[in-house]
mmCIF file of C-alpha atoms in Angstrom:
data_model
loop_
_atom_site.group_PDB
_atom_site.id
_atom_site.type_symbol
_atom_site.label_atom_id
_atom_site.label_comp_id
_atom_site.label_asym_id
_atom_site.label_seq_id
_atom_site.Cartn_x
_atom_site.Cartn_y
_atom_site.Cartn_z
ATOM 1 C CA UNK L 1 172.981 159.234 274.441
ATOM 2 C CA UNK L 2 173.892 155.278 274.411
ATOM 3 C CA UNK L 3 171.933 154.943 277.838
ATOM 4 C CA UNK L 4 168.904 156.032 277.301
ATOM 5 C CA UNK L 5 169.448 154.713 273.611
ATOM 6 C CA UNK L 6 170.268 151.141 275.803
ATOM 7 C CA UNK L 7 166.996 151.796 277.573
ATOM 8 C CA UNK L 8 164.924 152.348 274.622
ATOM 9 C CA UNK L 9 165.874 148.830 272.726
ATOM 10 C CA UNK L 10 165.512 146.988 275.895
ATOM 11 C CA UNK L 11 161.299 147.868 275.847
ATOM 12 C CA UNK L 12 159.361 145.729 273.897
ATOM 13 C CA UNK L 13 157.148 149.296 273.347
ATOM 14 C CA UNK L 14 159.679 151.207 272.191
ATOM 15 C CA UNK L 15 160.500 153.134 268.758
ATOM 16 C CA UNK L 16 162.896 150.557 268.613
ATOM 17 C CA UNK L 17 160.641 147.291 269.354
ATOM 18 C CA UNK L 18 162.474 145.514 266.260
ATOM 19 C CA UNK L 19 165.164 145.512 267.766
ATOM 20 C CA UNK L 20 166.176 142.474 270.158
ATOM 21 C CA UNK L 21 169.415 142.737 272.921
ATOM 22 C CA UNK L 22 171.074 139.032 271.903
ATOM 23 C CA UNK L 23 173.308 138.340 274.796
ATOM 24 C CA UNK L 24 174.488 139.151 277.792
ATOM 25 C CA UNK L 25 178.340 140.338 276.429
ATOM 26 C CA UNK L 26 176.235 142.940 274.327
ATOM 27 C CA UNK L 27 174.333 144.501 276.864
ATOM 28 C CA UNK L 28 178.196 144.585 278.414
ATOM 29 C CA UNK L 29 180.180 145.838 275.653
ATOM 30 C CA UNK L 30 182.215 149.454 276.927
ATOM 31 C CA UNK L 31 181.012 151.837 273.427
ATOM 32 C CA UNK L 32 183.510 154.932 275.592
ATOM 33 C CA UNK L 33 185.745 152.418 273.636
ATOM 34 C CA UNK L 34 184.880 154.453 270.233
ATOM 35 C CA UNK L 35 186.409 157.254 270.799
ATOM 36 C CA UNK L 36 188.119 157.816 267.586
ATOM 37 C CA UNK L 37 186.991 156.493 264.402
ATOM 38 C CA UNK L 38 188.736 152.643 263.739
ATOM 39 C CA UNK L 39 188.137 153.091 259.764
ATOM 40 C CA UNK L 40 190.795 150.913 258.491
ATOM 41 C CA UNK L 41 191.953 152.776 255.128
ATOM 42 C CA UNK L 42 191.335 150.962 251.369
ATOM 43 C CA UNK L 43 195.110 148.898 250.530
ATOM 44 C CA UNK L 44 196.360 150.616 246.951
ATOM 45 C CA UNK L 45 194.778 149.498 244.444
ATOM 46 C CA UNK L 46 197.289 147.643 241.816
ATOM 47 C CA UNK L 47 197.377 150.665 238.793
ATOM 48 C CA UNK L 48 195.967 148.409 236.616
ATOM 49 C CA UNK L 49 193.032 147.625 238.505
ATOM 50 C CA UNK L 50 190.649 150.072 237.355
ATOM 51 C CA UNK L 51 191.129 148.754 233.963
ATOM 52 C CA UNK L 52 189.552 145.299 235.599
ATOM 53 C CA UNK L 53 185.769 146.832 235.446
ATOM 54 C CA UNK L 54 185.365 146.251 232.219
ATOM 55 C CA UNK L 55 186.683 142.365 231.538
ATOM 56 C CA UNK L 56 186.369 141.153 235.000
ATOM 57 C CA UNK L 57 183.323 142.548 238.243
ATOM 58 C CA UNK L 58 183.753 139.936 240.013
ATOM 59 C CA UNK L 59 188.013 140.485 239.231
ATOM 60 C CA UNK L 60 187.191 143.677 240.531
ATOM 61 C CA UNK L 61 184.229 142.913 243.870
ATOM 62 C CA UNK L 62 187.552 140.876 245.156
ATOM 63 C CA UNK L 63 190.283 143.377 244.979
ATOM 64 C CA UNK L 64 187.872 145.651 246.800
ATOM 65 C CA UNK L 65 186.895 143.221 249.309
ATOM 66 C CA UNK L 66 190.631 142.316 250.169
ATOM 67 C CA UNK L 67 191.501 145.807 250.485
ATOM 68 C CA UNK L 68 188.369 146.907 252.862
ATOM 69 C CA UNK L 69 186.035 149.013 250.503
ATOM 70 C CA UNK L 70 183.280 147.376 248.560
ATOM 71 C CA UNK L 71 180.652 149.821 246.538
ATOM 72 C CA UNK L 72 177.047 150.571 246.482
ATOM 73 C CA UNK L 73 175.359 151.774 243.568
ATOM 74 C CA UNK L 74 173.053 154.412 244.001
ATOM 75 C CA UNK L 75 170.332 156.402 241.599
ATOM 76 C CA UNK L 76 173.402 159.368 241.445
ATOM 77 C CA UNK L 77 175.776 157.275 240.990
ATOM 78 C CA UNK L 78 178.317 154.529 242.983
ATOM 79 C CA UNK L 79 179.515 154.873 246.216
ATOM 80 C CA UNK L 80 183.013 153.828 247.490
ATOM 81 C CA UNK L 81 182.519 152.498 251.266
ATOM 82 C CA UNK L 82 185.128 151.288 253.875
ATOM 83 C CA UNK L 83 185.269 149.297 256.976
ATOM 84 C CA UNK L 84 185.404 150.275 260.025
ATOM 85 C CA UNK L 85 186.346 148.032 263.211
ATOM 86 C CA UNK L 86 183.302 148.292 265.902
ATOM 87 C CA UNK L 87 184.495 149.984 269.570
ATOM 88 C CA UNK L 88 185.802 146.396 272.124
ATOM 89 C CA UNK L 89 183.762 143.001 271.410
ATOM 90 C CA UNK L 90 180.912 145.787 269.117
ATOM 91 C CA UNK L 91 180.604 144.358 266.135
ATOM 92 C CA UNK L 92 181.916 145.862 262.618
ATOM 93 C CA UNK L 93 180.021 147.757 259.839
ATOM 94 C CA UNK L 94 180.535 149.707 257.287
ATOM 95 C CA UNK L 95 180.793 153.400 256.399
ATOM 96 C CA UNK L 96 179.726 155.732 253.845
ATOM 97 C CA UNK L 97 180.919 159.297 253.801
ATOM 98 C CA UNK L 98 179.735 162.784 252.779
ATOM 99 C CA UNK L 99 177.795 161.347 250.436
ATOM 100 C CA UNK L 100 175.750 164.009 248.395
ATOM 101 C CA UNK L 101 171.935 164.756 249.068
ATOM 102 C CA UNK L 102 170.990 168.378 247.778
ATOM 103 C CA UNK L 103 173.050 170.412 245.515
ATOM 104 C CA UNK L 104 176.143 172.916 247.194
ATOM 105 C CA UNK L 105 173.872 175.945 248.482
ATOM 106 C CA UNK L 106 175.587 178.976 246.608
ATOM 107 C CA UNK L 107 174.754 181.232 244.405
ATOM 108 C CA UNK L 108 171.097 180.992 243.689
ATOM 109 C CA UNK L 109 171.364 178.305 246.292
ATOM 110 C CA UNK L 110 172.561 180.424 249.323
ATOM 111 C CA UNK L 111 169.655 180.535 252.003
ATOM 112 C CA UNK L 112 166.985 178.892 249.447
ATOM 113 C CA UNK L 113 165.315 175.582 249.488
ATOM 114 C CA UNK L 114 168.058 173.223 248.081
ATOM 115 C CA UNK L 115 167.692 171.321 245.056
ATOM 116 C CA UNK L 116 169.360 167.529 244.979
ATOM 117 C CA UNK L 117 172.273 166.677 244.421
ATOM 118 C CA UNK L 118 174.129 166.355 240.491
ATOM 119 C CA UNK L 119 174.511 162.474 239.304
ATOM 120 C CA UNK L 120 178.194 161.887 239.152
ATOM 121 C CA UNK L 121 180.090 159.540 236.640
ATOM 122 C CA UNK L 122 182.673 156.921 238.231
ATOM 123 C CA UNK L 123 183.083 155.455 241.366
ATOM 124 C CA UNK L 124 182.839 158.418 243.738
ATOM 125 C CA UNK L 125 184.742 157.923 246.923
ATOM 126 C CA UNK L 126 183.050 157.761 250.807
ATOM 127 C CA UNK L 127 185.838 156.568 253.212
ATOM 128 C CA UNK L 128 186.594 159.892 254.211
ATOM 129 C CA UNK L 129 184.433 162.810 255.692
ATOM 130 C CA UNK L 130 182.907 165.526 253.899
ATOM 131 C CA UNK L 131 182.696 168.895 254.810
ATOM 132 C CA UNK L 132 181.102 170.617 258.259
ATOM 133 C CA UNK L 133 178.605 173.821 257.524
ATOM 134 C CA UNK L 134 179.548 176.922 258.074
ATOM 135 C CA UNK L 135 179.958 177.988 261.127
ATOM 136 C CA UNK L 136 182.269 180.572 264.083
ATOM 137 C CA UNK L 137 183.142 178.451 266.622
ATOM 138 C CA UNK L 138 185.880 179.608 269.186
ATOM 139 C CA UNK L 139 186.294 182.896 266.853
ATOM 140 C CA UNK L 140 187.224 180.663 263.606
ATOM 141 C CA UNK L 141 185.513 180.019 260.628
ATOM 142 C CA UNK L 142 184.804 176.338 259.537
ATOM 143 C CA UNK L 143 183.428 174.898 257.442
ATOM 144 C CA UNK L 144 182.037 175.249 253.557
ATOM 145 C CA UNK L 145 178.853 175.943 251.850
ATOM 146 C CA UNK L 146 179.421 172.994 249.879
ATOM 147 C CA UNK L 147 177.977 170.634 252.754
ATOM 148 C CA UNK L 148 175.074 169.317 252.351
ATOM 149 C CA UNK L 149 175.640 165.102 252.584
ATOM 150 C CA UNK L 150 175.072 162.761 255.200
ATOM 151 C CA UNK L 151 176.870 160.071 256.852
ATOM 152 C CA UNK L 152 175.827 156.566 256.432
ATOM 153 C CA UNK L 153 176.778 153.507 259.275
ATOM 154 C CA UNK L 154 175.682 150.202 258.510
ATOM 155 C CA UNK L 155 176.099 145.605 259.739
ATOM 156 C CA UNK L 156 176.823 144.587 256.957
ATOM 157 C CA UNK L 157 176.047 145.229 253.023
ATOM 158 C CA UNK L 158 174.937 141.551 252.866
ATOM 159 C CA UNK L 159 170.864 142.810 253.619
ATOM 160 C CA UNK L 160 168.531 140.640 255.598
ATOM 161 C CA UNK L 161 165.294 140.119 253.582
ATOM 162 C CA UNK L 162 163.516 142.227 255.983
ATOM 163 C CA UNK L 163 165.991 145.249 256.607
ATOM 164 C CA UNK L 164 167.550 146.623 259.013
ATOM 165 C CA UNK L 165 165.728 150.204 261.169
ATOM 166 C CA UNK L 166 167.234 152.826 260.296
ATOM 167 C CA UNK L 167 167.404 156.140 262.816
ATOM 168 C CA UNK L 168 168.332 159.325 261.429
ATOM 169 C CA UNK L 169 169.656 161.191 263.770
ATOM 170 C CA UNK L 170 169.981 164.861 263.601
ATOM 171 C CA UNK L 171 171.948 166.975 265.544
ATOM 172 C CA UNK L 172 172.220 169.642 267.657
ATOM 173 C CA UNK L 173 173.850 173.157 268.518
ATOM 174 C CA UNK L 174 171.380 175.857 269.105
ATOM 175 C CA UNK L 175 171.388 175.866 265.488
ATOM 176 C CA UNK L 176 174.279 177.782 265.083
ATOM 177 C CA UNK L 177 177.150 174.928 264.602
ATOM 178 C CA UNK L 178 177.187 170.979 264.896
ATOM 179 C CA UNK L 179 177.961 168.596 261.873
ATOM 180 C CA UNK L 180 177.157 164.786 261.183
ATOM 181 C CA UNK L 181 181.254 164.198 261.726
ATOM 182 C CA UNK L 182 182.865 162.054 263.747
ATOM 183 C CA UNK L 183 182.313 161.441 267.839
ATOM 184 C CA UNK L 184 181.337 159.620 270.771
ATOM 185 C CA UNK L 185 177.750 160.863 271.294
ATOM 186 C CA UNK L 186 177.230 160.852 267.332
ATOM 187 C CA UNK L 187 179.458 157.325 266.618
ATOM 188 C CA UNK L 188 177.263 154.371 265.356
ATOM 189 C CA UNK L 189 178.550 151.299 267.277
ATOM 190 C CA UNK L 190 175.923 150.547 269.428
ATOM 191 C CA UNK L 191 173.089 150.583 266.819
ATOM 192 C CA UNK L 192 174.768 148.741 264.742
ATOM 193 C CA UNK L 193 176.069 146.382 267.005
ATOM 194 C CA UNK L 194 171.930 146.089 266.929
ATOM 195 C CA UNK L 195 171.317 145.971 263.412
ATOM 196 C CA UNK L 196 170.174 149.255 263.272
ATOM 197 C CA UNK L 197 171.307 151.695 259.852
ATOM 198 C CA UNK L 198 172.728 155.152 261.255
ATOM 199 C CA UNK L 199 172.034 157.967 258.627
ATOM 200 C CA UNK L 200 173.936 161.257 260.298
ATOM 201 C CA UNK L 201 172.364 164.307 257.835
ATOM 202 C CA UNK L 202 174.104 167.483 257.974
ATOM 203 C CA UNK L 203 171.524 171.067 257.531
ATOM 204 C CA UNK L 204 173.077 173.989 256.984
ATOM 205 C CA UNK L 205 172.949 176.848 260.405
ATOM 206 C CA UNK L 206 173.533 179.977 262.296
ATOM 207 C CA UNK L 207 172.578 182.708 259.308
ATOM 208 C CA UNK L 208 172.763 180.573 256.519
ATOM 209 C CA UNK L 209 170.748 177.935 257.601
ATOM 210 C CA UNK L 210 167.791 180.118 259.432
ATOM 211 C CA UNK L 211 168.441 184.298 258.371
ATOM 212 C CA UNK L 212 164.624 184.849 257.422
ATOM 213 C CA UNK L 213 164.010 188.746 255.596
ATOM 214 C CA UNK L 214 160.701 187.172 254.993
ATOM 215 C CA UNK L 215 161.765 188.483 251.052
ATOM 216 C CA UNK L 216 161.795 185.879 248.259
ATOM 217 C CA UNK L 217 165.136 186.276 247.813
ATOM 218 C CA UNK L 218 166.148 185.343 251.895
ATOM 219 C CA UNK L 219 162.742 183.241 252.573
ATOM 220 C CA UNK L 220 164.001 181.949 255.922
ATOM 221 C CA UNK L 221 164.330 177.549 257.103
ATOM 222 C CA UNK L 222 166.231 176.879 254.483
ATOM 223 C CA UNK L 223 168.388 174.667 257.857
ATOM 224 C CA UNK L 224 164.547 172.703 258.193
ATOM 225 C CA UNK L 225 164.527 172.242 254.060
ATOM 226 C CA UNK L 226 167.445 170.571 254.447
ATOM 227 C CA UNK L 227 166.445 168.269 256.701
ATOM 228 C CA UNK L 228 163.327 167.475 254.755
ATOM 229 C CA UNK L 229 165.580 166.968 251.895
ATOM 230 C CA UNK L 230 167.536 164.466 253.735
ATOM 231 C CA UNK L 231 164.774 162.266 254.378
ATOM 232 C CA UNK L 232 163.477 162.080 250.849
ATOM 233 C CA UNK L 233 166.585 161.064 250.319
ATOM 234 C CA UNK L 234 166.613 158.429 253.325
ATOM 235 C CA UNK L 235 163.734 157.377 251.325
ATOM 236 C CA UNK L 236 164.934 157.135 248.100
ATOM 237 C CA UNK L 237 168.217 155.408 249.317
ATOM 238 C CA UNK L 238 168.037 153.332 251.917
ATOM 239 C CA UNK L 239 168.342 149.744 250.608
ATOM 240 C CA UNK L 240 171.185 150.504 249.051
ATOM 241 C CA UNK L 241 172.724 149.878 252.741
ATOM 242 C CA UNK L 242 170.609 147.601 253.381
ATOM 243 C CA UNK L 243 167.901 149.983 255.404
ATOM 244 C CA UNK L 244 164.191 149.607 255.093
ATOM 245 C CA UNK L 245 162.753 152.907 254.054
ATOM 246 C CA UNK L 246 159.803 151.446 256.154
ATOM 247 C CA UNK L 247 161.312 151.397 259.098
ATOM 248 C CA UNK L 248 162.642 155.018 259.752
ATOM 249 C CA UNK L 249 162.979 156.595 263.033
ATOM 250 C CA UNK L 250 163.848 160.426 263.184
ATOM 251 C CA UNK L 251 165.428 161.131 266.246
ATOM 252 C CA UNK L 252 166.733 165.070 267.395
ATOM 253 C CA UNK L 253 169.137 165.765 270.401
ATOM 254 C CA UNK L 254 168.432 169.965 271.641
ATOM 255 C CA UNK L 255 168.555 171.282 268.363
ATOM 256 C CA UNK L 256 167.757 168.314 266.793
ATOM 257 C CA UNK L 257 165.261 167.613 268.564
ATOM 258 C CA UNK L 258 163.672 171.055 267.406
ATOM 259 C CA UNK L 259 164.106 170.487 264.161
ATOM 260 C CA UNK L 260 162.596 166.691 264.354
ATOM 261 C CA UNK L 261 158.979 168.697 266.127
ATOM 262 C CA UNK L 262 159.008 170.659 262.472
ATOM 263 C CA UNK L 263 159.523 168.107 260.154
ATOM 264 C CA UNK L 264 156.944 166.037 262.170
ATOM 265 C CA UNK L 265 154.361 168.370 261.451
ATOM 266 C CA UNK L 266 156.019 169.545 257.882
ATOM 267 C CA UNK L 267 152.948 168.371 255.123
ATOM 268 C CA UNK L 268 157.000 167.299 253.303
ATOM 269 C CA UNK L 269 157.892 165.287 255.284
ATOM 270 C CA UNK L 270 154.775 162.781 255.383
ATOM 271 C CA UNK L 271 155.754 159.687 253.899
ATOM 272 C CA UNK L 272 159.992 159.218 254.972
ATOM 273 C CA UNK L 273 159.285 157.902 257.964
ATOM 274 C CA UNK L 274 157.984 155.944 260.980
ATOM 275 C CA UNK L 275 158.137 157.407 264.286
ATOM 276 C CA UNK L 276 159.990 160.108 265.654
ATOM 277 C CA UNK L 277 161.683 161.003 268.312
ATOM 278 C CA UNK L 278 162.889 164.128 270.303
ATOM 279 C CA UNK L 279 165.479 163.802 273.347
ATOM 280 C CA UNK L 280 166.433 166.875 275.450
ATOM 281 C CA UNK L 281 164.668 169.359 272.968
ATOM 282 C CA UNK L 282 164.832 173.263 272.706
ATOM 283 C CA UNK L 283 160.588 174.100 273.458
ATOM 284 C CA UNK L 284 159.583 175.809 269.823
ATOM 285 C CA UNK L 285 157.828 179.858 270.210
ATOM 286 C CA UNK L 286 154.890 180.765 270.880
#
């Protein structure tokens, strides 16, 4: 994926026109070094640190920064993210993983359109991966139904006045497998190095996502509806991660590109993104 994005970033008329290569050194970075997640775990907080919240916001923020963690506030609650070392000479960035955008699609929500995630109290740990959606791979069932989460990677939490461009990327997998978990082909290093916020949403796959019996109980296309809800979440929360909600590009690879094609046609997706981009798409049935 990176070679294609490199060429796109270098074109003035590209989807990413606001982003410019800054130096020869930046172009020569070997992003393949980012095969492993280089998150630095948050240092252990003093046992009394939690009590500082009510008495000294400044002291609490200082302790979090020293620990390699930082909080952001969403309409649904506060999140704790982690500082990540960039690959090679790429810049460091902040990662917020497993952030819920949809309620667990279980019981009466199974096979149906998702609902927004409920608010939470306190600070939610977003330093570790969330669940992948249920799928079968190598004859093993993996994942859990409580899987409607996004991973967010942002270059900085010191927001520029105009905000950063946002790329929402939908993974491939023939609509039967895949997830937003960290992988070399979905790694954020190249994009965050060029001032792009990368957001990777999960969506239901297989029978949970695309079984259609044309009945009220199983109306079909639940996975596509997950994508729509994720885009609304991005529109409402991009600014918390220094993203510009008016500069959102949606992109997908293979089955993810098929998702983007359908989302571009869906009336419910209007106003949630600026541009679509599809890579090696699967042709829709005719």
